[in-house]
């Protein structure tokens, strides 16, 4: 007869609704790892060139359209598009219209 083992770990769940967040250009949703940020861009607004060393990034366009540049590559993104990339890459962008994105930045284990 096999003995059943009972798991005793507890997983904490955090929940946020993006629609309830204040309207801001950049608004943190979750600040721990992985850090999650909602970014609202006006038409023509730019995201200056930058990087996030030591992280993996998920970039999800909720609505709108924009051009995202990763190093020398260009991506035309619209609502529903999701990219995953290494934070070592240089990222920049420009909104073609009012655009909302959610960015998840996960620190890599050492």
CSV table of N, CA and C in Angstrom, one decimal:
chain,number,residue,atom,x,y,z
A,1,UNK,N,0.8,-1.2,0.0
A,1,UNK,CA,0.0,0.0,0.0
A,1,UNK,C,0.9,1.2,0.0
A,2,UNK,N,0.6,2.2,-0.8
A,2,UNK,CA,1.4,3.4,-0.9
A,2,UNK,C,0.9,4.5,0.1
A,3,UNK,N,1.8,5.1,0.7
A,3,UNK,CA,1.5,6.2,1.7
A,3,UNK,C,1.3,7.5,0.9
A,4,UNK,N,0.3,8.2,1.1
A,4,UNK,CA,0.1,9.5,0.5
A,4,UNK,C,0.7,10.6,1.3
A,5,UNK,N,1.5,11.4,0.6
A,5,UNK,CA,2.1,12.5,1.3
A,5,UNK,C,1.3,13.8,1.0
A,6,UNK,N,1.2,14.6,2.0
A,6,UNK,CA,0.4,15.8,1.9
A,6,UNK,C,1.4,17.0,1.8
A,7,UNK,N,1.2,17.8,0.8
A,7,UNK,CA,2.0,18.9,0.6
A,7,UNK,C,1.6,20.0,1.6
A,8,UNK,N,2.7,20.7,2.1
A,8,UNK,CA,2.4,21.7,3.1
A,8,UNK,C,2.8,23.1,2.7
A,9,UNK,N,3.2,23.3,1.4
A,9,UNK,CA,3.6,24.6,1.0
A,9,UNK,C,2.3,25.5,0.7
A,10,UNK,N,2.5,26.8,0.8
A,10,UNK,CA,1.4,27.7,0.5
A,10,UNK,C,2.0,28.6,-0.6
A,11,UNK,N,1.2,28.9,-1.6
A,11,UNK,CA,1.5,29.8,-2.6
A,11,UNK,C,0.7,31.0,-2.5
A,12,UNK,N,1.4,32.2,-2.4
A,12,UNK,CA,0.7,33.4,-2.3
A,12,UNK,C,0.3,33.9,-3.7
A,13,UNK,N,-0.9,34.4,-3.8
A,13,UNK,CA,-1.5,34.9,-5.1
A,13,UNK,C,-1.7,36.4,-4.9
A,14,UNK,N,-1.2,37.1,-5.9
A,14,UNK,CA,-1.5,38.6,-6.0
A,14,UNK,C,-2.4,38.8,-7.2
A,15,UNK,N,-3.3,39.7,-7.0
A,15,UNK,CA,-4.3,40.0,-8.1
A,15,UNK,C,-4.4,41.5,-8.3
A,16,UNK,N,-4.4,41.9,-9.5
A,16,UNK,CA,-4.7,43.3,-9.8
A,16,UNK,C,-5.5,43.4,-11.1
A,17,UNK,N,-6.3,44.4,-11.2
A,17,UNK,CA,-7.1,44.6,-12.4
A,17,UNK,C,-6.6,45.9,-13.1
A,18,UNK,N,-6.1,45.7,-14.3
A,18,UNK,CA,-5.5,46.8,-15.1
A,18,UNK,C,-6.4,48.0,-15.3
A,19,UNK,N,-7.7,47.7,-15.5
A,19,UNK,CA,-8.7,48.7,-15.7
A,19,UNK,C,-8.9,49.6,-14.5
A,20,UNK,N,-8.6,49.1,-13.3
A,20,UNK,CA,-8.8,49.9,-12.1
A,20,UNK,C,-7.6,50.8,-11.8
A,21,UNK,N,-6.5,50.6,-12.4
A,21,UNK,CA,-5.3,51.4,-12.1
A,21,UNK,C,-5.5,52.8,-12.6
A,22,UNK,N,-4.9,53.8,-11.9
A,22,UNK,CA,-4.9,55.1,-12.3
A,22,UNK,C,-4.3,55.3,-13.6
A,23,UNK,N,-4.8,56.3,-14.4
A,23,UNK,CA,-4.2,56.5,-15.7
A,23,UNK,C,-2.9,57.3,-15.5
A,24,UNK,N,-1.8,56.7,-15.9
A,24,UNK,CA,-0.5,57.2,-15.8
A,24,UNK,C,0.3,56.7,-17.0
A,25,UNK,N,1.4,57.4,-17.3
A,25,UNK,CA,2.2,56.9,-18.4
A,25,UNK,C,2.9,55.6,-18.0
A,26,UNK,N,3.3,55.4,-16.8
A,26,UNK,CA,3.9,54.2,-16.4
A,26,UNK,C,3.4,53.9,-15.0
A,27,UNK,N,2.8,52.7,-14.8
A,27,UNK,CA,2.2,52.4,-13.5
A,27,UNK,C,2.6,51.0,-13.0
A,28,UNK,N,3.3,50.9,-11.9
A,28,UNK,CA,3.7,49.5,-11.4
A,28,UNK,C,2.5,48.7,-11.0
A,29,UNK,N,2.4,47.5,-11.4
A,29,UNK,CA,1.3,46.6,-11.0
A,29,UNK,C,1.7,45.8,-9.9
A,30,UNK,N,2.8,45.0,-10.1
A,30,UNK,CA,3.5,44.2,-9.0
A,30,UNK,C,4.9,44.7,-9.0
A,31,UNK,N,5.5,44.9,-7.8
A,31,UNK,CA,6.8,45.5,-7.7
A,31,UNK,C,7.9,44.4,-7.3
A,32,UNK,N,7.4,43.3,-6.9
A,32,UNK,CA,8.4,42.2,-6.6
A,32,UNK,C,8.8,41.5,-7.9
A,33,UNK,N,9.6,40.4,-7.7
A,33,UNK,CA,10.0,39.6,-8.9
A,33,UNK,C,8.9,38.6,-9.2
A,34,UNK,N,8.4,38.5,-10.4
A,34,UNK,CA,8.7,39.4,-11.5
A,34,UNK,C,7.9,40.7,-11.4
A,35,UNK,N,8.6,41.8,-11.7
A,35,UNK,CA,8.0,43.1,-11.7
A,35,UNK,C,7.1,43.3,-12.9
A,36,UNK,N,6.0,43.8,-12.7
A,36,UNK,CA,5.0,44.0,-13.8
A,36,UNK,C,4.6,45.5,-13.8
A,37,UNK,N,4.6,46.1,-15.0
A,37,UNK,CA,4.3,47.5,-15.2
A,37,UNK,C,3.4,47.7,-16.4
A,38,UNK,N,2.4,48.5,-16.2
A,38,UNK,CA,1.5,48.9,-17.3
A,38,UNK,C,2.0,50.3,-17.8
A,39,UNK,N,2.2,50.4,-19.1
A,39,UNK,CA,2.6,51.6,-19.8
A,39,UNK,C,1.6,52.1,-20.7
A,40,UNK,N,1.2,53.4,-20.6
A,40,UNK,CA,0.2,54.0,-21.5
A,40,UNK,C,1.0,55.0,-22.3
A,41,UNK,N,0.9,54.9,-23.6
A,41,UNK,CA,1.6,55.8,-24.5
A,41,UNK,C,0.6,56.6,-25.4
A,42,UNK,N,0.8,57.9,-25.6
A,42,UNK,CA,0.0,58.7,-26.5
A,42,UNK,C,0.6,58.5,-27.9
A,43,UNK,N,-0.2,58.9,-28.9
A,43,UNK,CA,0.3,58.8,-30.3
A,43,UNK,C,1.6,59.6,-30.4
A,44,UNK,N,2.6,59.0,-31.0
A,44,UNK,CA,3.9,59.7,-31.2
A,44,UNK,C,4.8,59.7,-30.0
A,45,UNK,N,4.3,59.3,-28.9
A,45,UNK,CA,5.2,59.2,-27.7
A,45,UNK,C,6.2,58.1,-27.8
A,46,UNK,N,7.4,58.4,-27.3
A,46,UNK,CA,8.5,57.5,-27.5
A,46,UNK,C,9.0,56.9,-26.2
A,47,UNK,N,9.6,55.7,-26.3
A,47,UNK,CA,10.2,55.1,-25.2
A,47,UNK,C,11.7,55.1,-25.5
A,48,UNK,N,12.5,55.9,-24.7
A,48,UNK,CA,13.9,56.1,-25.0
A,48,UNK,C,14.7,54.7,-24.9
A,49,UNK,N,15.7,54.7,-25.7
A,49,UNK,CA,16.6,53.5,-25.7
A,49,UNK,C,17.1,53.1,-24.3
A,50,UNK,N,16.9,51.9,-23.9
A,50,UNK,CA,17.4,51.4,-22.6
A,50,UNK,C,17.5,49.9,-22.6
A,51,UNK,N,18.0,49.3,-21.5
A,51,UNK,CA,18.1,47.9,-21.4
A,51,UNK,C,17.8,47.5,-20.0
A,52,UNK,N,17.6,46.2,-19.7
A,52,UNK,CA,17.3,45.7,-18.4
A,52,UNK,C,18.2,44.4,-18.2
A,53,UNK,N,19.5,44.7,-17.9
A,53,UNK,CA,20.4,43.5,-17.7
A,53,UNK,C,20.0,42.6,-16.6
A,54,UNK,N,20.2,41.3,-16.8
A,54,UNK,CA,19.8,40.3,-15.8
A,54,UNK,C,18.4,39.9,-15.8
A,55,UNK,N,17.6,40.3,-16.8
A,55,UNK,CA,16.2,40.0,-16.7
A,55,UNK,C,15.7,39.4,-18.1
A,56,UNK,N,14.6,38.6,-18.0
A,56,UNK,CA,13.9,38.2,-19.1
A,56,UNK,C,12.6,39.0,-19.2
A,57,UNK,N,12.2,39.4,-20.4
A,57,UNK,CA,11.1,40.4,-20.5
A,57,UNK,C,10.0,39.8,-21.4
A,58,UNK,N,8.8,40.0,-20.9
A,58,UNK,CA,7.6,39.7,-21.7
A,58,UNK,C,6.9,41.1,-22.0
A,59,UNK,N,6.6,41.4,-23.2
A,59,UNK,CA,6.1,42.7,-23.6
A,59,UNK,C,4.8,42.4,-24.3
A,60,UNK,N,3.6,42.8,-23.7
A,60,UNK,CA,2.3,42.4,-24.2
A,60,UNK,C,1.6,43.7,-24.6
A,61,UNK,N,1.3,43.9,-25.8
A,61,UNK,CA,0.5,45.1,-26.3
A,61,UNK,C,-1.0,44.7,-26.1
A,62,UNK,N,-1.7,45.5,-25.2
A,62,UNK,CA,-3.1,45.2,-24.9
A,62,UNK,C,-4.0,45.8,-25.9
A,63,UNK,N,-3.6,47.1,-26.3
A,63,UNK,CA,-4.4,47.8,-27.3
A,63,UNK,C,-3.5,48.9,-27.9
A,64,UNK,N,-3.9,49.3,-29.1
A,64,UNK,CA,-3.1,50.3,-29.9
A,64,UNK,C,-2.2,49.7,-30.8
A,65,UNK,N,-1.2,50.5,-31.3
A,65,UNK,CA,-0.2,50.0,-32.2
A,65,UNK,C,1.1,50.8,-32.0
A,66,UNK,N,2.2,50.2,-32.2
A,66,UNK,CA,3.5,50.8,-31.9
A,66,UNK,C,4.6,50.1,-32.7
A,67,UNK,N,5.7,50.8,-32.8
A,67,UNK,CA,6.9,50.1,-33.3
A,67,UNK,C,7.9,49.9,-32.1
A,68,UNK,N,8.4,48.7,-32.0
A,68,UNK,CA,9.3,48.4,-30.9
A,68,UNK,C,10.6,48.0,-31.6
A,69,UNK,N,11.7,48.6,-31.1
A,69,UNK,CA,13.1,48.3,-31.6
A,69,UNK,C,13.8,47.5,-30.6
A,70,UNK,N,14.4,46.4,-31.0
A,70,UNK,CA,15.2,45.5,-30.2
A,70,UNK,C,16.6,45.5,-30.9
A,71,UNK,N,17.6,46.2,-30.3
A,71,UNK,CA,18.9,46.3,-31.0
A,71,UNK,C,18.6,46.9,-32.4
A,72,UNK,N,18.9,46.2,-33.5
A,72,UNK,CA,18.7,46.8,-34.8
A,72,UNK,C,17.5,46.2,-35.5
A,73,UNK,N,16.7,45.4,-34.8
A,73,UNK,CA,15.5,44.8,-35.3
A,73,UNK,C,14.2,45.7,-35.0
A,74,UNK,N,13.3,45.7,-36.0
A,74,UNK,CA,12.1,46.5,-35.7
A,74,UNK,C,10.9,45.6,-35.8
A,75,UNK,N,9.9,45.9,-34.9
A,75,UNK,CA,8.7,45.1,-34.8
A,75,UNK,C,7.5,46.0,-34.8
A,76,UNK,N,6.6,45.8,-35.8
A,76,UNK,CA,5.3,46.6,-35.8
A,76,UNK,C,4.3,45.8,-35.0
A,77,UNK,N,3.9,46.3,-33.8
A,77,UNK,CA,3.1,45.6,-32.9
A,77,UNK,C,1.7,46.2,-32.8
A,78,UNK,N,0.7,45.4,-32.5
A,78,UNK,CA,-0.7,45.9,-32.3
A,78,UNK,C,-1.3,45.1,-31.2
A,79,UNK,N,-2.5,45.5,-30.7
A,79,UNK,CA,-3.2,44.8,-29.7
A,79,UNK,C,-3.2,43.3,-29.8
A,80,UNK,N,-2.8,42.6,-28.7
A,80,UNK,CA,-2.8,41.2,-28.7
A,80,UNK,C,-1.4,40.6,-29.0
A,81,UNK,N,-0.5,41.4,-29.5
A,81,UNK,CA,0.9,40.9,-29.8
A,81,UNK,C,1.7,40.8,-28.5
A,82,UNK,N,2.5,39.7,-28.4
A,82,UNK,CA,3.3,39.5,-27.3
A,82,UNK,C,4.7,39.1,-27.7
A,83,UNK,N,5.7,39.8,-27.2
A,83,UNK,CA,7.1,39.4,-27.4
A,83,UNK,C,7.8,39.0,-26.1
A,84,UNK,N,8.7,38.1,-26.2
A,84,UNK,CA,9.6,37.7,-25.1
A,84,UNK,C,11.0,37.9,-25.6
A,85,UNK,N,11.8,38.6,-24.7
A,85,UNK,CA,13.2,38.8,-25.1
A,85,UNK,C,14.1,39.0,-23.9
A,86,UNK,N,15.4,38.9,-24.2
A,86,UNK,CA,16.4,39.0,-23.2
A,86,UNK,C,16.6,40.5,-22.8
A,87,UNK,N,16.6,40.8,-21.6
A,87,UNK,CA,16.8,42.2,-21.1
A,87,UNK,C,18.1,42.8,-21.4
A,88,UNK,N,19.1,42.0,-21.9
A,88,UNK,CA,20.4,42.6,-22.3
A,88,UNK,C,20.2,43.3,-23.6
A,89,UNK,N,19.2,43.1,-24.4
A,89,UNK,CA,19.0,43.8,-25.6
A,89,UNK,C,18.6,45.2,-25.4
A,90,UNK,N,19.0,46.1,-26.3
A,90,UNK,CA,18.6,47.5,-26.2
A,90,UNK,C,17.2,47.6,-26.8
A,91,UNK,N,16.3,48.2,-26.0
A,91,UNK,CA,14.9,48.4,-26.4
A,91,UNK,C,14.5,49.9,-26.5
A,92,UNK,N,13.7,50.2,-27.5
A,92,UNK,CA,13.2,51.5,-27.7
A,92,UNK,C,11.9,51.4,-28.5
A,93,UNK,N,11.1,52.4,-28.5
A,93,UNK,CA,9.8,52.3,-29.3
A,93,UNK,C,9.1,53.7,-29.5
A,94,UNK,N,8.1,53.6,-30.3
A,94,UNK,CA,7.2,54.8,-30.6
A,94,UNK,C,5.8,54.3,-30.8
A,95,UNK,N,4.9,55.0,-30.2
A,95,UNK,CA,3.5,54.6,-30.4
A,95,UNK,C,2.9,55.3,-31.6
A,96,UNK,N,2.2,54.5,-32.5
A,96,UNK,CA,1.6,55.0,-33.7
A,96,UNK,C,0.2,55.6,-33.3
A,97,UNK,N,-0.4,55.1,-32.2
A,97,UNK,CA,-1.7,55.6,-31.7
A,97,UNK,C,-1.7,55.4,-30.2
A,98,UNK,N,-2.8,55.7,-29.6
A,98,UNK,CA,-2.8,55.5,-28.1
A,98,UNK,C,-2.6,54.0,-27.9
A,99,UNK,N,-1.7,53.7,-27.0
A,99,UNK,CA,-1.2,52.3,-26.9
A,99,UNK,C,-1.1,52.0,-25.4
A,100,UNK,N,-1.5,50.8,-25.0
A,100,UNK,CA,-1.3,50.3,-23.6
A,100,UNK,C,-0.6,49.0,-23.7
A,101,UNK,N,0.5,48.9,-22.9
A,101,UNK,CA,1.3,47.6,-22.9
A,101,UNK,C,1.4,47.2,-21.4
A,102,UNK,N,1.6,45.9,-21.2
A,102,UNK,CA,2.1,45.4,-19.9
A,102,UNK,C,3.4,44.8,-20.2
A,103,UNK,N,4.4,45.2,-19.3
A,103,UNK,CA,5.7,44.6,-19.4
A,103,UNK,C,6.0,43.9,-18.1
A,104,UNK,N,6.5,42.6,-18.3
A,104,UNK,CA,6.8,41.8,-17.1
A,104,UNK,C,8.3,41.6,-17.2
A,105,UNK,N,9.0,42.0,-16.1
A,105,UNK,CA,10.5,41.9,-16.0
A,105,UNK,C,10.8,40.9,-14.9
A,106,UNK,N,11.4,39.7,-15.3
A,106,UNK,CA,11.7,38.7,-14.4
A,106,UNK,C,13.2,38.6,-14.2
A,107,UNK,N,13.7,38.8,-13.0
A,107,UNK,CA,15.1,38.6,-12.7
A,107,UNK,C,15.5,37.2,-12.9
A,108,UNK,N,16.7,37.0,-13.6
A,108,UNK,CA,17.2,35.6,-13.8
A,108,UNK,C,17.9,35.2,-12.5
A,109,UNK,N,17.8,33.9,-12.1
A,109,UNK,CA,18.5,33.4,-11.0
A,109,UNK,C,20.0,33.5,-11.2
A,110,UNK,N,20.7,33.8,-10.1
A,110,UNK,CA,22.2,33.9,-10.3
A,110,UNK,C,22.8,32.6,-10.4
